[in-house]
JSON list of C-alpha atoms in Angstrom, two decimals:
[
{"chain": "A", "resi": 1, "resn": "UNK", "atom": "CA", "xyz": [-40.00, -76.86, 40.14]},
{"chain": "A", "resi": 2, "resn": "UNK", "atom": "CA", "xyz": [-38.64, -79.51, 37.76]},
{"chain": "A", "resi": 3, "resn": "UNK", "atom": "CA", "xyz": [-40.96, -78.42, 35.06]},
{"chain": "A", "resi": 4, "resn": "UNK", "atom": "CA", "xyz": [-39.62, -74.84, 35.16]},
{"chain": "A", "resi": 5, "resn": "UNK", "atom": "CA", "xyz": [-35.58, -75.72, 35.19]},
{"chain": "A", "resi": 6, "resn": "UNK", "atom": "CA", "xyz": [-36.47, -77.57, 31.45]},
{"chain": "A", "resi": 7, "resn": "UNK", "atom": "CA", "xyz": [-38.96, -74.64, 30.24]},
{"chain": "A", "resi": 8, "resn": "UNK", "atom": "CA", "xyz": [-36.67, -72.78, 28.09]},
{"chain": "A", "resi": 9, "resn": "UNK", "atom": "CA", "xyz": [-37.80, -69.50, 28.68]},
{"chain": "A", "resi": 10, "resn": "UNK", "atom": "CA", "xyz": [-37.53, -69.77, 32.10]},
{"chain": "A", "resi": 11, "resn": "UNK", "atom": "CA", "xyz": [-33.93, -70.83, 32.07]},
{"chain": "A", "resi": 12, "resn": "UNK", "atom": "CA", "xyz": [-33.60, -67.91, 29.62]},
{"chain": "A", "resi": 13, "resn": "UNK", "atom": "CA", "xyz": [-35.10, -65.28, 32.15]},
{"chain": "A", "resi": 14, "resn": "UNK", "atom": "CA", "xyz": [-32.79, -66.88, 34.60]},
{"chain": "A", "resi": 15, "resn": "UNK", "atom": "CA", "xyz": [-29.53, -66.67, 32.32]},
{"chain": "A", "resi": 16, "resn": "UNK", "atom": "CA", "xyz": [-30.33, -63.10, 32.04]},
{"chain": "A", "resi": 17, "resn": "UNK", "atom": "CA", "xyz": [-31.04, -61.95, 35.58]},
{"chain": "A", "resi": 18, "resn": "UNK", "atom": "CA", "xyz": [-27.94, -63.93, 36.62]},
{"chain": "A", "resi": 19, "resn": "UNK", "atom": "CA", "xyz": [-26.31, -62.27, 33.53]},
{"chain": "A", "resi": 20, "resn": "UNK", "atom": "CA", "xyz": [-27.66, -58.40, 35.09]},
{"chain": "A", "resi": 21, "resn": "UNK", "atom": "CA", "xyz": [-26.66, -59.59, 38.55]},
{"chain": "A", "resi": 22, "resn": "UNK", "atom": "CA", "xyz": [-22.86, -60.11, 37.18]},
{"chain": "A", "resi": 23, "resn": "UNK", "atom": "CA", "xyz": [-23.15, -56.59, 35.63]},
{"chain": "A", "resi": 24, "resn": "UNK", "atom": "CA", "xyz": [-24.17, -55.09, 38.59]},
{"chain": "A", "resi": 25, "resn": "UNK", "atom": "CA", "xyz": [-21.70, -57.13, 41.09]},
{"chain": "A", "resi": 26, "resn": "UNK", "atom": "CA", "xyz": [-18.24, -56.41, 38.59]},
{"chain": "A", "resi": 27, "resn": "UNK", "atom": "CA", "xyz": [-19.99, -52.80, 38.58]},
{"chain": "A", "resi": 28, "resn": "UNK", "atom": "CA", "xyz": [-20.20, -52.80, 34.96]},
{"chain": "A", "resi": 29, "resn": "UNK", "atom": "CA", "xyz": [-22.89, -49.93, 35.23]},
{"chain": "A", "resi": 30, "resn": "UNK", "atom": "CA", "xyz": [-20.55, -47.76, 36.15]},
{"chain": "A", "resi": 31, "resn": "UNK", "atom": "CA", "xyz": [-18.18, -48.53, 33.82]},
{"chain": "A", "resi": 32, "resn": "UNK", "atom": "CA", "xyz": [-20.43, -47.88, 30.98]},
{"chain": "A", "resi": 33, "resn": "UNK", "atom": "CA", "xyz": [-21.97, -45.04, 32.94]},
{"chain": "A", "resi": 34, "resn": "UNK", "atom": "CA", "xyz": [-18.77, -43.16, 33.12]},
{"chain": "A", "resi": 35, "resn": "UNK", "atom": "CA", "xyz": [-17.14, -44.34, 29.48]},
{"chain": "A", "resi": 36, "resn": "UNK", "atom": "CA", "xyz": [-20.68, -42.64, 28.18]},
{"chain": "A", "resi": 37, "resn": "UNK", "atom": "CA", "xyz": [-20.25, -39.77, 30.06]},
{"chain": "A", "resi": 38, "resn": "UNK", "atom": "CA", "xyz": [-15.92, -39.61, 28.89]},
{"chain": "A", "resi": 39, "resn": "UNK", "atom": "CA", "xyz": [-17.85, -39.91, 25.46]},
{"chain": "A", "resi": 40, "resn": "UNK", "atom": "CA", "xyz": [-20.09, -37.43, 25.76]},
{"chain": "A", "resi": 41, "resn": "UNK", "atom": "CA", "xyz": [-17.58, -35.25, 27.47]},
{"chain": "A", "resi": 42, "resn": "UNK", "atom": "CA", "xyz": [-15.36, -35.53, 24.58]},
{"chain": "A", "resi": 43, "resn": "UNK", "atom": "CA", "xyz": [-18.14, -34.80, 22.21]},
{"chain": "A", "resi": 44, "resn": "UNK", "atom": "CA", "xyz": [-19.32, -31.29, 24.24]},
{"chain": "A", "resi": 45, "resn": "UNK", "atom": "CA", "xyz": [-14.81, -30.50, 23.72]},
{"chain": "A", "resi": 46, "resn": "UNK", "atom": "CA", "xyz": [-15.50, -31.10, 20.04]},
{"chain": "A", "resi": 47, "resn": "UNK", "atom": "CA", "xyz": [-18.26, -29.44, 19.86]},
{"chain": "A", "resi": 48, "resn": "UNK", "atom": "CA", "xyz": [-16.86, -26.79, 21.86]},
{"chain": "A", "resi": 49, "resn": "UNK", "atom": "CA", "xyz": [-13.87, -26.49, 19.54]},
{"chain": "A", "resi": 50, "resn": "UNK", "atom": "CA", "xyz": [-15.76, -26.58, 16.12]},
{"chain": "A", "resi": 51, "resn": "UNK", "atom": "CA", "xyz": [-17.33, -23.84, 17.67]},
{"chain": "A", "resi": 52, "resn": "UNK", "atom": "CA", "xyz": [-14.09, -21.92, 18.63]},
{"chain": "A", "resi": 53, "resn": "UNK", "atom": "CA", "xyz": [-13.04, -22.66, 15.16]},
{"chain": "A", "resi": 54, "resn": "UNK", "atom": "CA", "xyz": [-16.21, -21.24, 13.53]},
{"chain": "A", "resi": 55, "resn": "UNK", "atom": "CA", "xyz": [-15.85, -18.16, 15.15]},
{"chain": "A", "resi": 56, "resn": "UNK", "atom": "CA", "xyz": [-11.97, -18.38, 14.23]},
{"chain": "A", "resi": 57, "resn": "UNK", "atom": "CA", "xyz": [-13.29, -18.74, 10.98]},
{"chain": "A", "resi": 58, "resn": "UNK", "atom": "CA", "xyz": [-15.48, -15.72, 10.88]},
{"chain": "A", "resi": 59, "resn": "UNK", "atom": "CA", "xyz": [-13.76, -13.36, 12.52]},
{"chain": "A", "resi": 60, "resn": "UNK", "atom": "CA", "xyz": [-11.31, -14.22, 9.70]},
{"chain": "A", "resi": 61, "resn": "UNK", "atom": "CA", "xyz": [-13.71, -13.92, 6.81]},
{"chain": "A", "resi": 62, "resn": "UNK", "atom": "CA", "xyz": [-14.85, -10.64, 7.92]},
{"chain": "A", "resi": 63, "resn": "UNK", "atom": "CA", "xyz": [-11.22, -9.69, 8.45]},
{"chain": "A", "resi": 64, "resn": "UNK", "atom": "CA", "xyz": [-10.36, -10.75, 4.87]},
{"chain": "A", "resi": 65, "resn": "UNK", "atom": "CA", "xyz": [-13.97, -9.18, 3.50]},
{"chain": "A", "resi": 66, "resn": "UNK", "atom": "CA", "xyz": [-13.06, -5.87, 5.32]},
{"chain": "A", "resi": 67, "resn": "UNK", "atom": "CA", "xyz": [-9.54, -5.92, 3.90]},
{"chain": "A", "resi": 68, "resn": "UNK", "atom": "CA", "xyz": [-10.73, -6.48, -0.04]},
{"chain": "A", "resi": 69, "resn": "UNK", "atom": "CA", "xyz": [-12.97, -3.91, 0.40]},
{"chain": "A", "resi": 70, "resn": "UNK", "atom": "CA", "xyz": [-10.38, -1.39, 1.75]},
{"chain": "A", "resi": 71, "resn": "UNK", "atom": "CA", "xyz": [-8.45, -3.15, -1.56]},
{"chain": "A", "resi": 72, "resn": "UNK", "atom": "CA", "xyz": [-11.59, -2.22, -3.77]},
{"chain": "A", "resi": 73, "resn": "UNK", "atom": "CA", "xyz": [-11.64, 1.12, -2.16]},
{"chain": "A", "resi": 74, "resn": "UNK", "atom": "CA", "xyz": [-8.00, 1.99, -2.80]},
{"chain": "A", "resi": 75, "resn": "UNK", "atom": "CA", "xyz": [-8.32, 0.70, -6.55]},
{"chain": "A", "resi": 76, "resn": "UNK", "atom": "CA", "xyz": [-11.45, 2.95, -7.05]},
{"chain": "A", "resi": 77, "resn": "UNK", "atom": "CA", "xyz": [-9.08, 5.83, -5.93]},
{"chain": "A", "resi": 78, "resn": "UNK", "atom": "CA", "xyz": [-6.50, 4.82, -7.99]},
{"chain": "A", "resi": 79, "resn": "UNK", "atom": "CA", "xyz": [-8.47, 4.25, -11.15]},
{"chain": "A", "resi": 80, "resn": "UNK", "atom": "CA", "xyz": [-10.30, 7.59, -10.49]},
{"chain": "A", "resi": 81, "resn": "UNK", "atom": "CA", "xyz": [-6.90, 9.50, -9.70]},
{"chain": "A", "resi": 82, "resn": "UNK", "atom": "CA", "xyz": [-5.52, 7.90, -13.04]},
{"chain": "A", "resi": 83, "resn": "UNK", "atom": "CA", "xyz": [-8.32, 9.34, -14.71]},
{"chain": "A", "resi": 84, "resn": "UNK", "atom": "CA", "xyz": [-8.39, 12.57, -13.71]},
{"chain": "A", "resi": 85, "resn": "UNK", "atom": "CA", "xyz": [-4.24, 12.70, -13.98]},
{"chain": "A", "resi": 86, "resn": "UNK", "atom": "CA", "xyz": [-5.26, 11.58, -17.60]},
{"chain": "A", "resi": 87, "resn": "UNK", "atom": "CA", "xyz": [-7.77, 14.79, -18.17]},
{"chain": "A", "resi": 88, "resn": "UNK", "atom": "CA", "xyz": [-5.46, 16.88, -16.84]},
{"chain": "A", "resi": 89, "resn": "UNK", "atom": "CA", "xyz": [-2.86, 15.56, -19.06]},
{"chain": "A", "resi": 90, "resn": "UNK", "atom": "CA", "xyz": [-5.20, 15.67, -21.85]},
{"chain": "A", "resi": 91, "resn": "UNK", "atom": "CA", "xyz": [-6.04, 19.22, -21.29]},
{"chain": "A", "resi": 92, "resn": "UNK", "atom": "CA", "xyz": [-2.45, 20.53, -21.07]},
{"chain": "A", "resi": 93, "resn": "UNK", "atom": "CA", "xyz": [-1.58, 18.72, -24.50]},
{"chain": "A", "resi": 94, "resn": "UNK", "atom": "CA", "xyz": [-4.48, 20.25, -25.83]},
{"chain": "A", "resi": 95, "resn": "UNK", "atom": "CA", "xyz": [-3.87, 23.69, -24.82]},
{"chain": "A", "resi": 96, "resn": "UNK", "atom": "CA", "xyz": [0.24, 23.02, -25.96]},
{"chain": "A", "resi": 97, "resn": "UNK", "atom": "CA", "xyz": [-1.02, 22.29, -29.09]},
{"chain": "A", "resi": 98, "resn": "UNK", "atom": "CA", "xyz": [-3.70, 25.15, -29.24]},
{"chain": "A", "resi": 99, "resn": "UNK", "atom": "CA", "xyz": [-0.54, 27.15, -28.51]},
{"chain": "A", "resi": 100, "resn": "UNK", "atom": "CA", "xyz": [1.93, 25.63, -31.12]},
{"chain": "A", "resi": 101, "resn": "UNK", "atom": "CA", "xyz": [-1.26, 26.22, -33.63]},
{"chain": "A", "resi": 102, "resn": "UNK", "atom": "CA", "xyz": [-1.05, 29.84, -32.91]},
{"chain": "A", "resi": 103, "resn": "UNK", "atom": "CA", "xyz": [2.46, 30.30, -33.04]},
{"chain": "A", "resi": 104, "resn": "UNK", "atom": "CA", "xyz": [2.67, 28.78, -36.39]},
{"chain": "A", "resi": 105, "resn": "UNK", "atom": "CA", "xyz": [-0.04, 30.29, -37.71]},
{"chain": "A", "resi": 106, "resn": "UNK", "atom": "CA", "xyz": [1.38, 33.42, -36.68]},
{"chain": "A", "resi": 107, "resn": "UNK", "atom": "CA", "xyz": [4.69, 32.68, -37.93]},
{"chain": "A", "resi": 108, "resn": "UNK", "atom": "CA", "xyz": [3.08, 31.93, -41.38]},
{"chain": "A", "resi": 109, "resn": "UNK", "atom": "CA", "xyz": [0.59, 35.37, -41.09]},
{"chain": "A", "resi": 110, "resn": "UNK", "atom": "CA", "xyz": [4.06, 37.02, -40.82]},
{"chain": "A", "resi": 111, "resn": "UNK", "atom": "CA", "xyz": [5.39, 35.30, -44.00]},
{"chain": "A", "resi": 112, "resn": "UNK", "atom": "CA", "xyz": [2.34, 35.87, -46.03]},
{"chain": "A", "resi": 113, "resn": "UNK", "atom": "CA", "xyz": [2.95, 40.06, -45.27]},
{"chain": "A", "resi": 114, "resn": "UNK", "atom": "CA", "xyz": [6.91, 39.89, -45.64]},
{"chain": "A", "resi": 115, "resn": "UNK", "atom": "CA", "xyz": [6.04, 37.93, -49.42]},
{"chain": "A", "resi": 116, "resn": "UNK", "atom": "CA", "xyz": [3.29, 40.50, -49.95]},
{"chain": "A", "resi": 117, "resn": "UNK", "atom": "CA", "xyz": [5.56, 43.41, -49.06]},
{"chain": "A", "resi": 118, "resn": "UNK", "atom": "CA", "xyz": [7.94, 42.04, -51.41]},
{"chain": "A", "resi": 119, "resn": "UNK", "atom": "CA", "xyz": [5.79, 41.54, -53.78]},
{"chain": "A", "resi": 120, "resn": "UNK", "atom": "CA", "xyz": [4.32, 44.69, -53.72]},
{"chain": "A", "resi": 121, "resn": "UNK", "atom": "CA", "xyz": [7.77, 46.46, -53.68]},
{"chain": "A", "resi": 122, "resn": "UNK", "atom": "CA", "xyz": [8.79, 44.69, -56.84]},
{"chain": "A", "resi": 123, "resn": "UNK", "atom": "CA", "xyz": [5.62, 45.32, -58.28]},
{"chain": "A", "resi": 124, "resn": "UNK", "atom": "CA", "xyz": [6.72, 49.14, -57.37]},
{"chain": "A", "resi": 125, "resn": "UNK", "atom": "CA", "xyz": [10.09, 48.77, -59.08]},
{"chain": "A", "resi": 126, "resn": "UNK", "atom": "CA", "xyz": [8.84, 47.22, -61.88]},
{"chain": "A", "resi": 127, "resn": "UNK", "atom": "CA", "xyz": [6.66, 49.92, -62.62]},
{"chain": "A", "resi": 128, "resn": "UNK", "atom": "CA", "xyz": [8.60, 52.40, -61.91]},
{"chain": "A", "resi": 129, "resn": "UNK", "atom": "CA", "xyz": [11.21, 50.78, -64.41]},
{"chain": "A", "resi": 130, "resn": "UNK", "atom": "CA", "xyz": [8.86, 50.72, -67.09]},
{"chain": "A", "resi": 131, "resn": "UNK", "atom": "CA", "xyz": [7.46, 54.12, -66.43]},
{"chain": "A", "resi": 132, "resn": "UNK", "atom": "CA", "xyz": [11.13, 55.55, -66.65]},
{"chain": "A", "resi": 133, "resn": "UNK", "atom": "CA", "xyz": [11.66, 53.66, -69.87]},
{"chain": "A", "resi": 134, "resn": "UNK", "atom": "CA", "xyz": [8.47, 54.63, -71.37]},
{"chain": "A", "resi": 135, "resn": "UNK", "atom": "CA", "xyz": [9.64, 58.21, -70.26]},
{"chain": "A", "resi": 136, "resn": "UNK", "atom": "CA", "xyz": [13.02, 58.06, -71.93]},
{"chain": "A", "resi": 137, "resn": "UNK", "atom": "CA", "xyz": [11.28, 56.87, -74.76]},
{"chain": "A", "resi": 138, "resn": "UNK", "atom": "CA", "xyz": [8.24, 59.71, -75.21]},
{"chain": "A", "resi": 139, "resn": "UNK", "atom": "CA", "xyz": [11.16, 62.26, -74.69]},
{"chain": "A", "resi": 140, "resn": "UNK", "atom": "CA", "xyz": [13.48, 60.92, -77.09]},
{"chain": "A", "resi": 141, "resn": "UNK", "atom": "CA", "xyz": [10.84, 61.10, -79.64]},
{"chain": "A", "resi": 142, "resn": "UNK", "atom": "CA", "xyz": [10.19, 64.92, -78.83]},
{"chain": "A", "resi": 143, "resn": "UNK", "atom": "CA", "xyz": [13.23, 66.38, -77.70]},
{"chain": "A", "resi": 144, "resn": "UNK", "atom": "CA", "xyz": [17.18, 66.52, -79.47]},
{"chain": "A", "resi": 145, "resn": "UNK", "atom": "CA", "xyz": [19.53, 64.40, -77.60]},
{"chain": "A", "resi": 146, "resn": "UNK", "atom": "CA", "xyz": [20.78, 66.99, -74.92]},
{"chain": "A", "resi": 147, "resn": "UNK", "atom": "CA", "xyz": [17.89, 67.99, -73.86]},
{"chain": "A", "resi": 148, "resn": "UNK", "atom": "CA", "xyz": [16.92, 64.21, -73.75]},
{"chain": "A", "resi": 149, "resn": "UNK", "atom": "CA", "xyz": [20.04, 63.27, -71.36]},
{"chain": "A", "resi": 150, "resn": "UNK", "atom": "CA", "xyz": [19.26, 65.97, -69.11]},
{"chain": "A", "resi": 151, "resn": "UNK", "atom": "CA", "xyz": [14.94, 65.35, -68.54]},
{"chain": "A", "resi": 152, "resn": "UNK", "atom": "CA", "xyz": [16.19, 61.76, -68.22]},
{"chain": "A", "resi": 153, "resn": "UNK", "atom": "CA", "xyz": [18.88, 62.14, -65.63]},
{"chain": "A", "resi": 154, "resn": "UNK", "atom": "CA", "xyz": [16.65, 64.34, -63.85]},
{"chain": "A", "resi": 155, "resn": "UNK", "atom": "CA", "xyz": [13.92, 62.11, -63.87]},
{"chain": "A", "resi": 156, "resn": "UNK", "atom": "CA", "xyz": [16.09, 59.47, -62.48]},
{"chain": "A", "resi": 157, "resn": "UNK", "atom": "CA", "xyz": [17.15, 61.03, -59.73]},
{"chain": "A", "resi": 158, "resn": "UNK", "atom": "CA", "xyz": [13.36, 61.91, -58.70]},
{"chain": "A", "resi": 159, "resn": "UNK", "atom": "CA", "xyz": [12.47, 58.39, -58.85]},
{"chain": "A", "resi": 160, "resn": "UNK", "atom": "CA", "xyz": [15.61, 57.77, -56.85]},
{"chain": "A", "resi": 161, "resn": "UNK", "atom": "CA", "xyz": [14.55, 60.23, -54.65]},
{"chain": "A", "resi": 162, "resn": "UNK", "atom": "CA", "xyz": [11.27, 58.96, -54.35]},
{"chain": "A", "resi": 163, "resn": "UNK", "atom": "CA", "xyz": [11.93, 55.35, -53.70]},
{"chain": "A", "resi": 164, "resn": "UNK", "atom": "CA", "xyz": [14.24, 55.82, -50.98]}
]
């Protein structure tokens, strides 16, 4: 029994069932048995609240992916009720101006026959003037001066006559 207390791998055997022994007599086991399962324990509550906060975390995504595309939504409206408020605008200053055109145009139709009624009634005058001169003239060279005042007073008055 001598041999085996120098054998070193006896005496380590022995160092480490002694070693075990202490373990289990201090109850060291448990110890470690029940600081692995406060570990693990704590792990499954982290676990448990990354989980929590990954739903958190979608519920708010969705939330905030739901809300920019109500946002989307209400900027297609807008953009399409700008556009169509722009048409409409567009239309009415196109029909304002389609109606100022007229107007003028109108206004300048009326013109054009007031200048050509003018025209034409000086045209009138003047030829009357000349006729009555060319008149005087033809009967001053036929007729004696009398007679001449008379045809050309007379004459006068029917163009007066006339022209009113």
């Amino acid at each position: 029994m001598l041999s085996l207390l120098s054998d070193g791998t006896f005496l380590t055997g022995l160092s480490f069932v002694a070693f075990v022994g202490l373990l289990l007599y201090f109850g060291v086991a448990g110890k470690v048995t029940q600081a692995l399962d406060a570990r693990a324990d704590a792990i499954k509550a982290e676990l448990e609240e990354a989980r929590k906060l990954r739903e958190e975390a979608q519920a708010l995504l969705a939330q905030y992916q739901r809300k920019q595309r109500d946002a989307e939504e209400e900027a297609q409206e807008i953009v399409s009720q700008a556009r169509h408020e722009a048409e409409r605008l567009a239309a009415e200053t196109r029909q304002k101006l389609d109606e100022q055109v007229a107007r003028r145009t109108a206004l300048a139709e009326q013109k054009i026959a007031m200048a050509e009624a003018q025209a034409a009634k000086e045209v009138r005058d003047a030829a009357t003037e000349v006729a009555i001169t060319a008149a005087a003239k033809v009967l001053a060279d036929t007729n004696d001066a009398s007679r001449q005042d008379a045809l050309i007073d007379q004459s006068l008055e029917q163009v007066r006559q006339r022209l009113v």
